[in-house]
XYZ file of C-alpha atoms in Angstrom:
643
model
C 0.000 0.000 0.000
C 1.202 3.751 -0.889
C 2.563 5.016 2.688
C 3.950 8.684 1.124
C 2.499 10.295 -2.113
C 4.979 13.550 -3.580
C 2.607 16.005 -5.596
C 4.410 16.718 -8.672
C 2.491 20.493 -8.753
C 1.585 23.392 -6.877
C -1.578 25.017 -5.847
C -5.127 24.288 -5.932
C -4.087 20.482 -7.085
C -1.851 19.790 -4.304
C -3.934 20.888 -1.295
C -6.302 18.982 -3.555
C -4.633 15.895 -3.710
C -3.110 16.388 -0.004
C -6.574 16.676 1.042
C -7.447 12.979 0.279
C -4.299 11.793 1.079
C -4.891 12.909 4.868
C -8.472 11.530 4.875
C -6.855 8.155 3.872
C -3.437 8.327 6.000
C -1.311 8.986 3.688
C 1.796 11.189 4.086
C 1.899 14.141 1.808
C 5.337 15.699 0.444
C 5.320 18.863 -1.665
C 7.591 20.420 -4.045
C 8.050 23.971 -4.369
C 10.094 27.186 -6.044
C 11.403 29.999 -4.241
C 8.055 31.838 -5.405
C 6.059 29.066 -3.492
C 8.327 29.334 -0.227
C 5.042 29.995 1.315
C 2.434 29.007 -0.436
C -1.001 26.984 1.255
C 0.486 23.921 -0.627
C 3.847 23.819 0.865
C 2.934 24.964 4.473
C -0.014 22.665 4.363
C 1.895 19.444 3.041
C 3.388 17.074 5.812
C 7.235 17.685 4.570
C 8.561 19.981 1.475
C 11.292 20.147 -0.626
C 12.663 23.239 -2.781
C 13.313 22.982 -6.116
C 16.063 26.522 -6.476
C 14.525 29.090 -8.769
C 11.357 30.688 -9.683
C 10.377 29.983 -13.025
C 8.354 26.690 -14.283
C 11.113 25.195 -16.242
C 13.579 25.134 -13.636
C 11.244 24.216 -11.218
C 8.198 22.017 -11.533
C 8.709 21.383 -15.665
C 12.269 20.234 -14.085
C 11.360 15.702 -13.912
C 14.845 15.491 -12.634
C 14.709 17.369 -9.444
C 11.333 16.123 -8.885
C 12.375 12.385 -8.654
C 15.242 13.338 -6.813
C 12.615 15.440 -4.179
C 10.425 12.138 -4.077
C 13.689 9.433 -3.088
C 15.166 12.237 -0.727
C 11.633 12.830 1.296
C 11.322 9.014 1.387
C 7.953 9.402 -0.466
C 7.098 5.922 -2.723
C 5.116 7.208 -5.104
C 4.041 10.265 -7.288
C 0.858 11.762 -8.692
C 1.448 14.541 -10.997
C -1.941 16.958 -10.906
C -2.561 18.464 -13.818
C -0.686 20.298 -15.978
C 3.267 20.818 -15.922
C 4.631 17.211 -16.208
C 1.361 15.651 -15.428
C 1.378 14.480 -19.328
C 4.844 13.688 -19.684
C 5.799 10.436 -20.626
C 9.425 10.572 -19.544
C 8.583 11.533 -16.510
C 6.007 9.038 -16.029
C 8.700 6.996 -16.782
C 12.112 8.430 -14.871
C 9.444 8.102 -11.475
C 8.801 4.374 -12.244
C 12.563 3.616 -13.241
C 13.004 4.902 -9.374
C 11.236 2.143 -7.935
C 8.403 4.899 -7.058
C 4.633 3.781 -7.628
C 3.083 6.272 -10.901
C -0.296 7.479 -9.904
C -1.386 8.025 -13.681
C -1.642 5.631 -16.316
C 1.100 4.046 -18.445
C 3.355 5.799 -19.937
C 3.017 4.368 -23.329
C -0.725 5.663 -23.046
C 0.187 8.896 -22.360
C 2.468 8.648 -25.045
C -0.174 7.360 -27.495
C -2.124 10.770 -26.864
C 0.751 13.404 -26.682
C 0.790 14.549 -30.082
C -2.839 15.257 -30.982
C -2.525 14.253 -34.453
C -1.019 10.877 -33.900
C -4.000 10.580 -31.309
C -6.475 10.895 -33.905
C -4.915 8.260 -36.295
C -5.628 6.452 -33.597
C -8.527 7.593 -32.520
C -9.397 6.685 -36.672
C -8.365 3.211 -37.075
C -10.495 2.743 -33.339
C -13.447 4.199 -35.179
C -14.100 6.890 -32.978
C -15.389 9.764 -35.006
C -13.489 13.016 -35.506
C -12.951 16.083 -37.463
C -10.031 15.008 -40.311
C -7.316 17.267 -40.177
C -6.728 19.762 -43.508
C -3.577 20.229 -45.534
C -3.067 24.000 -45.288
C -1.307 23.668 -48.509
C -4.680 22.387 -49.991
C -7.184 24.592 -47.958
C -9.610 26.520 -50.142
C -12.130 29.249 -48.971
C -14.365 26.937 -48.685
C -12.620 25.131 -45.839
C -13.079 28.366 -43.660
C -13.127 28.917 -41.107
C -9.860 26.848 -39.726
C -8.322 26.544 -36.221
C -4.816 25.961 -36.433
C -4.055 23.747 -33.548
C -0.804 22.931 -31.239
C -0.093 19.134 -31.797
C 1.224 18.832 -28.109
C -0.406 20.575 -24.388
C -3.468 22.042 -24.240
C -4.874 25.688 -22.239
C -5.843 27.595 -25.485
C -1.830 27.343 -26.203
C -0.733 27.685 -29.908
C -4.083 27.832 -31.029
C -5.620 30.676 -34.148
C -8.820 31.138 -35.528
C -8.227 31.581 -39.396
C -11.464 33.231 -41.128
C -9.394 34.553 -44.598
C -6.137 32.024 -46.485
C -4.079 34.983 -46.768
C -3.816 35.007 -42.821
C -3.240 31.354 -42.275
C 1.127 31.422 -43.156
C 1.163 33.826 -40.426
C -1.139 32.060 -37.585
C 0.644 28.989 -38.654
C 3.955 30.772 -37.997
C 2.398 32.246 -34.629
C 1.089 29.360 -33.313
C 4.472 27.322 -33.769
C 6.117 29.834 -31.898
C 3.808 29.854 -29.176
C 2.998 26.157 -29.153
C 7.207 24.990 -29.049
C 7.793 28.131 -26.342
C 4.872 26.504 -24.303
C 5.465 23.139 -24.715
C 8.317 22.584 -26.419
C 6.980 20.934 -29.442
C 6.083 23.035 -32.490
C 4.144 20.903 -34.335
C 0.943 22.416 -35.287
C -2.001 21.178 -37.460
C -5.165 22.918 -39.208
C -8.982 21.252 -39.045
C -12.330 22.903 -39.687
C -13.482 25.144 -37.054
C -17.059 24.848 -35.404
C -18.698 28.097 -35.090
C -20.821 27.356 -32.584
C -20.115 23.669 -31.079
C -20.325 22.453 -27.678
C -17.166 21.348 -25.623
C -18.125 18.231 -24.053
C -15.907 15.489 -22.481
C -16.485 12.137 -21.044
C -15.021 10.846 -17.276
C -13.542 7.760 -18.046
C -11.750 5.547 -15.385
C -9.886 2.095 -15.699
C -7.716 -0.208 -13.503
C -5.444 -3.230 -14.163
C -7.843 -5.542 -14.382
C -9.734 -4.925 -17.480
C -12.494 -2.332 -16.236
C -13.351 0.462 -18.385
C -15.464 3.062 -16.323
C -17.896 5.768 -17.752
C -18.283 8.501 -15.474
C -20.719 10.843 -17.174
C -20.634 13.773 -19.124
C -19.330 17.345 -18.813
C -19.881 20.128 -20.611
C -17.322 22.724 -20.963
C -17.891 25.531 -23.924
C -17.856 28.818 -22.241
C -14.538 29.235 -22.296
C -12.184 32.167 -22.741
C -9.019 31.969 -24.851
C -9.927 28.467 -25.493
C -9.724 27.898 -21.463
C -12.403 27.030 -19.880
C -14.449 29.425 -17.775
C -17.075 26.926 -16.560
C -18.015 23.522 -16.496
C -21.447 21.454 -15.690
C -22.225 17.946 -15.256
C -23.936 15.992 -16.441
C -23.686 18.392 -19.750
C -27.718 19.482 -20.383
C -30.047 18.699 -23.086
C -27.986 16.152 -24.680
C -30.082 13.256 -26.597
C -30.043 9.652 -25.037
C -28.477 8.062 -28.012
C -25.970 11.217 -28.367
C -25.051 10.376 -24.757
C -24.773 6.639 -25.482
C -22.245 7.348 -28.429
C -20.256 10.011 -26.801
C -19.501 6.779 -23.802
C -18.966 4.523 -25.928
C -16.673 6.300 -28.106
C -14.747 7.309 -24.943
C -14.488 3.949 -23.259
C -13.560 2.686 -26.571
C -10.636 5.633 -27.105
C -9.687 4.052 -23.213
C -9.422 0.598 -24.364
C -7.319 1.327 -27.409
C -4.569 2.602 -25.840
C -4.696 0.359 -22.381
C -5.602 3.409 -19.945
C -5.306 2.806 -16.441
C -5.867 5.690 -13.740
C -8.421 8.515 -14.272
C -8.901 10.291 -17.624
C -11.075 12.361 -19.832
C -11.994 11.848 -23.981
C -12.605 15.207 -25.246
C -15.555 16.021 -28.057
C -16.481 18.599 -30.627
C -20.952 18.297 -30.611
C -22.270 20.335 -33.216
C -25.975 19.602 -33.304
C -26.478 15.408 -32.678
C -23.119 14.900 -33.994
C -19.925 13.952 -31.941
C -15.961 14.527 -32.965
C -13.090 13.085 -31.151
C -10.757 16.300 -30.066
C -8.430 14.519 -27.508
C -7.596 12.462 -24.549
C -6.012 13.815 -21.290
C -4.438 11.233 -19.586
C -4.955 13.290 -16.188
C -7.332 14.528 -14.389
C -9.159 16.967 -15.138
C -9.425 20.903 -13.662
C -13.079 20.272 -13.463
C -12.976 16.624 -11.990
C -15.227 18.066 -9.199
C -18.429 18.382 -10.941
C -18.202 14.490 -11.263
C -17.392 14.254 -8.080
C -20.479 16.124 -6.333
C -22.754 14.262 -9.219
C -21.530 10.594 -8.504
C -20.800 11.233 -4.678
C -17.161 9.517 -5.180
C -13.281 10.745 -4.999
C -11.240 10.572 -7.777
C -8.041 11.113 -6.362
C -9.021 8.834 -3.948
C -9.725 6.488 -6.462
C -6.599 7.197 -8.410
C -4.655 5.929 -5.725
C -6.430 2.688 -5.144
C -5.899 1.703 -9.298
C -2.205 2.352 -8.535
C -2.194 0.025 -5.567
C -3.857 -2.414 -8.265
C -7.030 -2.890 -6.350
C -9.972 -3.372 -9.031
C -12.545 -0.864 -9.234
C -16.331 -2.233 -8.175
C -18.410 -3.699 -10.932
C -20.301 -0.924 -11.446
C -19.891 3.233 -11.375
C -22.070 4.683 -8.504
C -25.682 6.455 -9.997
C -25.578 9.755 -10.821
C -27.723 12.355 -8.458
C -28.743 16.208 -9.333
C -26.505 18.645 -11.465
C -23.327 20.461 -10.565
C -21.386 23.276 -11.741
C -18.465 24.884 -11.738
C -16.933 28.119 -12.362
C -13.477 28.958 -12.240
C -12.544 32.426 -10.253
C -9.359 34.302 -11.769
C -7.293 37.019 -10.588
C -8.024 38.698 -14.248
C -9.387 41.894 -15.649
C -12.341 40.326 -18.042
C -12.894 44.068 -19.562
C -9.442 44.682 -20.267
C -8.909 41.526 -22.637
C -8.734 39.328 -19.611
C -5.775 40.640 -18.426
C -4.052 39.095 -15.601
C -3.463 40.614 -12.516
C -0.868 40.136 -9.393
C -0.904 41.516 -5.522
C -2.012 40.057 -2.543
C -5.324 38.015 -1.968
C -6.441 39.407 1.670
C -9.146 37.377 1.943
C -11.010 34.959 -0.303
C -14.588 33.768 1.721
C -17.714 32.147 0.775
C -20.917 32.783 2.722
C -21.673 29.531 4.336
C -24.204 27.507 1.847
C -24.862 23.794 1.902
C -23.603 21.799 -1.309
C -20.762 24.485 -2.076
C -17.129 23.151 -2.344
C -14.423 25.699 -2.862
C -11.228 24.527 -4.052
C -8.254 27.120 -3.826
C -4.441 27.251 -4.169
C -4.815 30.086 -1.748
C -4.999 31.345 2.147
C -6.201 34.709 3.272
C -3.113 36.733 2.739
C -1.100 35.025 0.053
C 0.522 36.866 -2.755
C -0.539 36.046 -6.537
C 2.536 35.202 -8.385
C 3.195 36.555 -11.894
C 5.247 33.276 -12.350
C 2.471 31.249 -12.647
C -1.806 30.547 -13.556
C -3.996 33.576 -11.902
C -6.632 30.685 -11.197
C -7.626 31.689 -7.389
C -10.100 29.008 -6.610
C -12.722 26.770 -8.279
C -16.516 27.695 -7.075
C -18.446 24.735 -7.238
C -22.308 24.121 -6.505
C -24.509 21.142 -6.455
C -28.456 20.913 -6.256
C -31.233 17.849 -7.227
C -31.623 20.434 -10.696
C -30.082 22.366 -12.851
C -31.721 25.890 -12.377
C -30.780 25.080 -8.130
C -27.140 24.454 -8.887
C -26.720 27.619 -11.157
C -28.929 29.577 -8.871
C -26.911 28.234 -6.144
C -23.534 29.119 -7.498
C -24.740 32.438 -8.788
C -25.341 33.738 -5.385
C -22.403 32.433 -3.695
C -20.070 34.247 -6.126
C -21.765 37.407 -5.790
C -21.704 37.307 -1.577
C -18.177 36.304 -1.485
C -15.746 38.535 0.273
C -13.012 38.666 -2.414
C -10.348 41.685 -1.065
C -7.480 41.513 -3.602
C -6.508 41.493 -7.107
C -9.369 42.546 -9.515
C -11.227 39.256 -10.155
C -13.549 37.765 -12.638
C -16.103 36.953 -10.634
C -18.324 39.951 -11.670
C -18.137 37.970 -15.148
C -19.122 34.804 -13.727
C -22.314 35.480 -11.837
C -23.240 37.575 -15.214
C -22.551 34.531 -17.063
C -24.919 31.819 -14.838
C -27.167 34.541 -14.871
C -27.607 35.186 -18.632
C -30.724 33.662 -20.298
C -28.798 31.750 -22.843
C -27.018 29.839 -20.090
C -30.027 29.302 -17.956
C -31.220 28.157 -20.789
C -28.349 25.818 -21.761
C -27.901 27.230 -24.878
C -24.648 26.695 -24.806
C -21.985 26.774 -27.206
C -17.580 27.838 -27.458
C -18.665 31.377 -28.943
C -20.698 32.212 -25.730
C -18.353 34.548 -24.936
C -17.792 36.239 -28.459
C -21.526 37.229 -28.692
C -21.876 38.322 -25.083
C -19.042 40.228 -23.864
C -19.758 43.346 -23.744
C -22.785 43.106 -22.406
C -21.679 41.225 -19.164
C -18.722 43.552 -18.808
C -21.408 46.055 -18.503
C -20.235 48.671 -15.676
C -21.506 48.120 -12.148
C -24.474 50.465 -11.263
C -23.516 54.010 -10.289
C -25.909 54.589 -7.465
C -24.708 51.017 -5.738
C -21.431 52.764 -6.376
C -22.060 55.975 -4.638
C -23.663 54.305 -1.663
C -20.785 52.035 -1.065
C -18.468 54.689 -1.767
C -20.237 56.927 0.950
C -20.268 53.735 3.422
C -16.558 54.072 2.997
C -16.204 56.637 3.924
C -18.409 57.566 7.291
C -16.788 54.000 8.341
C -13.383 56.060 8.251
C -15.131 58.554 10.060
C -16.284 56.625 12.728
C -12.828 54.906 12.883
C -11.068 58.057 13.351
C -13.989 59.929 15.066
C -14.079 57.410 17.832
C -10.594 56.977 18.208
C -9.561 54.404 21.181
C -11.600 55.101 24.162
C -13.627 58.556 22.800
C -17.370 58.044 21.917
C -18.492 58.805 18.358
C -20.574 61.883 19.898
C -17.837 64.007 21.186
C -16.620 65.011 17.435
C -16.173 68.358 17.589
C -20.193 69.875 17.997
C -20.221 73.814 17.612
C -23.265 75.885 17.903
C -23.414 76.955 13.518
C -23.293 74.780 11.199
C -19.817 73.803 9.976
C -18.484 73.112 6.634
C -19.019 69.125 5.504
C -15.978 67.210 5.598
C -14.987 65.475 2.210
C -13.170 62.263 1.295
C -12.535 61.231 -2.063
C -12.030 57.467 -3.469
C -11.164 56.282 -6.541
C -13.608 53.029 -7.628
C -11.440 50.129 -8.961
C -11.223 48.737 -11.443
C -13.136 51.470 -13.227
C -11.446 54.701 -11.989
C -14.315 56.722 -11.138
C -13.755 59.407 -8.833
C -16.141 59.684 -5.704
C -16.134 62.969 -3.601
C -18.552 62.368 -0.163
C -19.492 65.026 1.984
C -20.422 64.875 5.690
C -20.826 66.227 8.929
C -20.056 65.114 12.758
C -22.847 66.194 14.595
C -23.598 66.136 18.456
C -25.752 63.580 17.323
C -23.118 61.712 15.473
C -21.901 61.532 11.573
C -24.847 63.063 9.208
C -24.898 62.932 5.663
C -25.060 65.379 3.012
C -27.567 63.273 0.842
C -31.266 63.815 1.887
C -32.061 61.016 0.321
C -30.025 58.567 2.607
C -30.142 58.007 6.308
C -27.143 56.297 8.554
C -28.968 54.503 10.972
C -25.701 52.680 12.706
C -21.972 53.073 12.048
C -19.027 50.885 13.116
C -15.526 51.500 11.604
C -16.535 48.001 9.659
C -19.995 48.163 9.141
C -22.368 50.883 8.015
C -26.081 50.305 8.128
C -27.924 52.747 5.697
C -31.245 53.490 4.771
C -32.493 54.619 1.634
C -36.002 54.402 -0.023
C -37.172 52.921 3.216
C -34.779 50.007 2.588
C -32.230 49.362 5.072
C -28.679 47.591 3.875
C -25.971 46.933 5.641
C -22.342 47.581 3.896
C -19.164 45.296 5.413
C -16.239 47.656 5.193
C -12.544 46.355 4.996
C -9.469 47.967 4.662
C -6.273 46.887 3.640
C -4.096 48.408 1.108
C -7.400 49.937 -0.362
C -10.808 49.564 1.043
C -13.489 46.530 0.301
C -17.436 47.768 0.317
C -19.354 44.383 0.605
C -23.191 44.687 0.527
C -26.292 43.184 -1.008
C -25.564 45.739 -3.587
C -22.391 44.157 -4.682
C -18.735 44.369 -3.923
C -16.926 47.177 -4.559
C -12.624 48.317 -4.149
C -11.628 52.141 -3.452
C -8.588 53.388 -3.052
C -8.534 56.907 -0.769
C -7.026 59.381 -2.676
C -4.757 62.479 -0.893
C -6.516 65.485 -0.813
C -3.483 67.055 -2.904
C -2.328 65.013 -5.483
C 1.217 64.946 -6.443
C 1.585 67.276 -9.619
C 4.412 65.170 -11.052
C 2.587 61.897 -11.133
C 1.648 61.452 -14.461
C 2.105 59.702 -17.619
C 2.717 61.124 -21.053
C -0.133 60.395 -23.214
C 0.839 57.843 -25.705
C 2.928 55.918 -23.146
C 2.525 52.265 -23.385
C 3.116 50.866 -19.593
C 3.778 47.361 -19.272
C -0.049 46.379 -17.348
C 1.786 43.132 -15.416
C 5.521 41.768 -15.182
C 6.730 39.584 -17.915
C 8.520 38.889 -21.023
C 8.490 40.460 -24.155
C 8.136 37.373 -26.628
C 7.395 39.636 -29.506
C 7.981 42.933 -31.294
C 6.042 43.479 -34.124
C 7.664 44.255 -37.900
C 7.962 48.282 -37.062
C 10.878 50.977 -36.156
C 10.641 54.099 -34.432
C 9.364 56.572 -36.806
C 6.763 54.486 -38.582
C 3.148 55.664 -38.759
C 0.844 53.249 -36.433
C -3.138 52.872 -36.269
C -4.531 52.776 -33.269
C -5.290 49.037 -32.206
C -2.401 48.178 -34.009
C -0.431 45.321 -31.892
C 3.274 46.590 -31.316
C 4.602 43.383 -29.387
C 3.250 40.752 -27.028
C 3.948 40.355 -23.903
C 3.983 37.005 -21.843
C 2.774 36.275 -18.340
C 1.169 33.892 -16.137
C 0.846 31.039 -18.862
C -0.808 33.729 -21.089
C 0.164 35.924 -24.307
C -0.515 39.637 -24.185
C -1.138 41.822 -27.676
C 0.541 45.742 -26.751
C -1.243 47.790 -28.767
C -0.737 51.589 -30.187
C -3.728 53.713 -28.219
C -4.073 55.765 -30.788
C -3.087 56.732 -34.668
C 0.292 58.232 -34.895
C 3.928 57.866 -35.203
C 6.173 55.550 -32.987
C 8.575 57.842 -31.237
C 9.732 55.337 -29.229
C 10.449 51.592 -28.586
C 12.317 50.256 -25.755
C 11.257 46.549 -25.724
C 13.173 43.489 -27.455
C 12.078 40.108 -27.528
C 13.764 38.450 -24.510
C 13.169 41.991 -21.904
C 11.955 41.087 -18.676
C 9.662 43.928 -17.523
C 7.861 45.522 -14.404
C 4.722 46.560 -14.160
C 4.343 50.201 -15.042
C 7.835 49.738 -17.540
C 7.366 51.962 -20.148
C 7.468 49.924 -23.455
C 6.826 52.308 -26.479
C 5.925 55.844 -26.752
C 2.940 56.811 -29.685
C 2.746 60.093 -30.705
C -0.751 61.059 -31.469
C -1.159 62.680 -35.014
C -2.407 66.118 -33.336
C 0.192 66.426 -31.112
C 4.623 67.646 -32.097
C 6.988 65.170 -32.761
């Protein structure tokens, strides 16, 4: 029996995996970088070991060190989470050459499904349907649109949408590049896209013994980037017999390739038809949908294949409908950009059938070496419309005091008609966009700003042992005070008024009433409907009401003069690495929207674009610069304005 299990990743996964592992006595050893000194996984693991530097590929992405961490820590076995080397082969391997037990299957299946297109020869002569793959030098307009796909990994990685052949040299060129910087493979190949198909996978599991397991169905098209945003199970309104060929087809994909361990078939559905995408030979981000629906443990389960117990003769029932959405430290209306700093606190309100899995503690930093996922949300009900519902409003009464978030997008998202609806389909996002970036509502704004402030008030009014009372009563009326705040993400500027009173803090807005005042809770009353806003303050200050959640920052009431940017300036929005400097020299004429160079960080690519028409009058970024945030990259003079 497995006595010590290493986790070959970091984050969510590990306390993931080290949760099960302490549930069945198992010892838990973690790997980490210098980033991850202190992360949840490593303090929360039962021993650690460093692996020197900061970046994946000298630190997880580095098999050597990792087997080398597992014999020195005395654990006898490995399971590799997703991503990183969780698909490797070699590793899969260099662990078993060790002596130490592989929790994953074989590594001539993961092998078998590396390369995508030598997975769907197989996948072919299996006869499990799939999308044939197109010659670009043969595609003709009426092949369009194409994707142009990374042969190797997975995460929306060395992937293009081509809708016009004169484009398609250059996405193939650009997706090479990204696919063999990400993966270290360049292969790419081109198939048809699907405008508007549904992502759907199948849960398979096997052991040595023979058993090929069906687990259900998941569906997975909204998705951003190609990554997924969130998942369901089982996936809605599919037909019986679709169902019935999308498990067959999987189990069958299983079975050619002698899977063992836990696994998922991937599939195109565009109307009642089914095409074979690929086969992760991992678990999956969203395992925990199938989880909640089949009341089992995967990991758990994972572990006893690799002991080579059989699995029981049949797959438990499945009950009600789960979902899952996944909550990023990203800017959604800024072209998802990333975003770094330190996650103060991350809290649910306490709901039955919720499950939150996070890589994160109240008070860990988000790291700009690696994924901005924060946590996965996940809700189960006995229906559909209860799980959505359910998840919906937990999202929107979290506490999240950090790093701008998606979750704004999210409860948008369960909330849209098309989704409570199931209409669902990979282009969600395309059509609907804008409208669920749609800015919060300015009077929720204004009343959470103005709770902000009077909580300040109070704070400073009451001091440590005064009453709120004694602030300062005279016998005329004295000018208000003021305090402005700026709203993030969105910048607007909110000047409140108010007055201490001998009866306390008063208003300037006839129209609202304080009722009670704490310097962490403000109860107001407006309309004749009380609310009470949660006020926390860190390095900015967290409004959380009924109204929604809101970030200010306090602004001085004299700014500094010299603190400003030239206009034009292109600021580097997150640390990273410029990858890529577009074909232009200082002095060139640029539109605006025009991409200037791309900019990697946290597993994503970044287009730096020219704000507005002019002339480049400056460029101080090379492919290989490391940057800060706030780096100035290029300068854009507008057309108006003296070069």
């Amino acid at each position: 029996m497995i006595q010590s299990v290493l986790v070959a990743n970091r984050g969510e996964i590990a306390r993931r995996v080290f949760r099960t592992c302490r549930e069945l006595g198992i010892t838990g050893v973690a790997v980490h970088s210098d980033a991850d000194a202190r992360a949840a996984h490593t303090r929360e693991a039962d021993a650690a070991v460093r692996l020197p530097g900061d970046a994946p590929a000298d630190t997880y992405l580095r098999g050597d060190l990792v087997v080398k961490a597992a014999l020195a820590a005395g654990a006898d076995a490995v399971h590799p989470g997703y991503g990183f080397l969780s698909e490797n082969a070699e590793f899969a391997r260099a662990v078993l050459d060790a002596g130490l037990t592989w929790i994953g299957p074989p590594p001539e299946a993961i092998e078998a499904m590396a390369s995508k297109t030598r997975a769907k020869d197989l996948m072919a002569r299996a006869g499990v349907p799939l999308l044939a793959a197109i010659d670009p030098r043969d595609a003709t307009d009426g092949d369009l649109p194409l994707l142009v796909k990374a042969a190797s990994g997975g995460g929306g990685r060395g992937m293009r949408i081509v809708r016009d052949l004169a484009d398609l040299p250059g996405e193939l060129a650009a997706a090479s590049t990204e696919a063999a910087s990400a993966f270290g493979d360049g292969e790419v190949f081109v198939e048809p896209y699907v405008e508007r198909g549904r992502h759907v996978e199948v849960q398979v599991l096997a052991d040595d013994h023979g058993a090929v397991r069906v687990l259900g169905t998941r569906d997975c098209s909204l998705q951003r980037r190609h990554q997924k945003v969130i998942e369901e199970a089982p996936a809605p309104g599919l037909p019986d017999h679709l169902r019935a060929t999308l498990h067959e087809a999987a189990a069958e994909a299983a079975r050619a390739i002698g899977y063992r361990g836990a696994g998922t078939v991937e599939f195109l559905v565009s109307g009642e038809r089914a095409h074979f995408l690929e086969m992760n030979t991992r678990l999956q981000v969203e395992h925990p949908v199938t989880e909640l629906v089949h009341g089992i443990d995967l990991v758990a389960l994972q572990l006893r294949v690799a002991e080579g117990e059989p699995l029981d003769p049949e797959p438990p029932a499945p009950s009600g409908h789960a979902v899952e959405a996944r909550l990023y430290a990203e800017d959604p209306a800024r072209d998802w950009q990333p975003q770094t700093g330190v996650m103060h606190r991350l809290r649910l309100p306490e709901t039955r059938h919720v499950r939150l899995d996070s890589g994160i503690t109240d008070g860990d930093a988000i790291s700009v070496h690696y994924d901005p996922l924060l946590a996965k949300v996940i809700a189960w009900a006995p229906t559909r419309a209860e799980a959505v519902r359910r998840l919906a409003y937990v999202l929107e009464h979290a506490h999240l005091h950090g790093p701008v978030t998606n979750r704004d997008l999210l409860v948008r998202s369960l909330r849209h008609p098309d989704f409570a609806a199931a209409r669902l389909d990979t282009g969600f996002y395309d059509r609907h966009l804008a409208d669920l970036n749609t800015p919060p509502d300015p009077s929720a704004e204004a009343l959470s700003a103005l709770a902000a402030a009077l909580a300040e008030a109070t704070a400073h009014a009451a001091g440590p042992t005064l009453p709120l009372r004694l602030g300062g009563w005279r016998n005329v009326i004295s000018a208000p005070r003021t305090k402005s705040y700026r709203s993030e993400p969105s910048g607007t500027v909110h000047e409140i008024a108010y007055h201490h009173t001998r009866d306390g803090l008063r208003t300037d807005d006839p129209t609202t009433r304080l009722l009670h005042a704490t310097p962490t809770a403000i109860t107001l009353e407006t309309d004749g409907i009380a609310r009470t806003f949660d006020v926390t303050t860190h390095d900015r200050t967290h409004v959380d009401s009924p109204l929604g959640a809101f970030t200010f920052t306090p602004l001085p009431r004299f700014p500094d003069p010299t603190a400003r940017t030239e206009p034009g300036s292109l600021l580097a929005p997150m640390p990273g690495t410029v990858i890529r400097v577009a074909d232009v020299a200082v002095g060139d004429p640029v539109e605006a929207g025009q991409p200037l160079l791309w900019l990697e960080a946290m597993k994503m690519e970044h287009r730096i674009t020219a704000p507005t028409a002019g002339t480049l009058t400056a460029l101080h970024a090379t492919p290989g610069t490391q940057v800060d945030v706030g780096t100035l990259l290029a300068v854009v003079t507008p057309n108006d304005e003296p070069q």
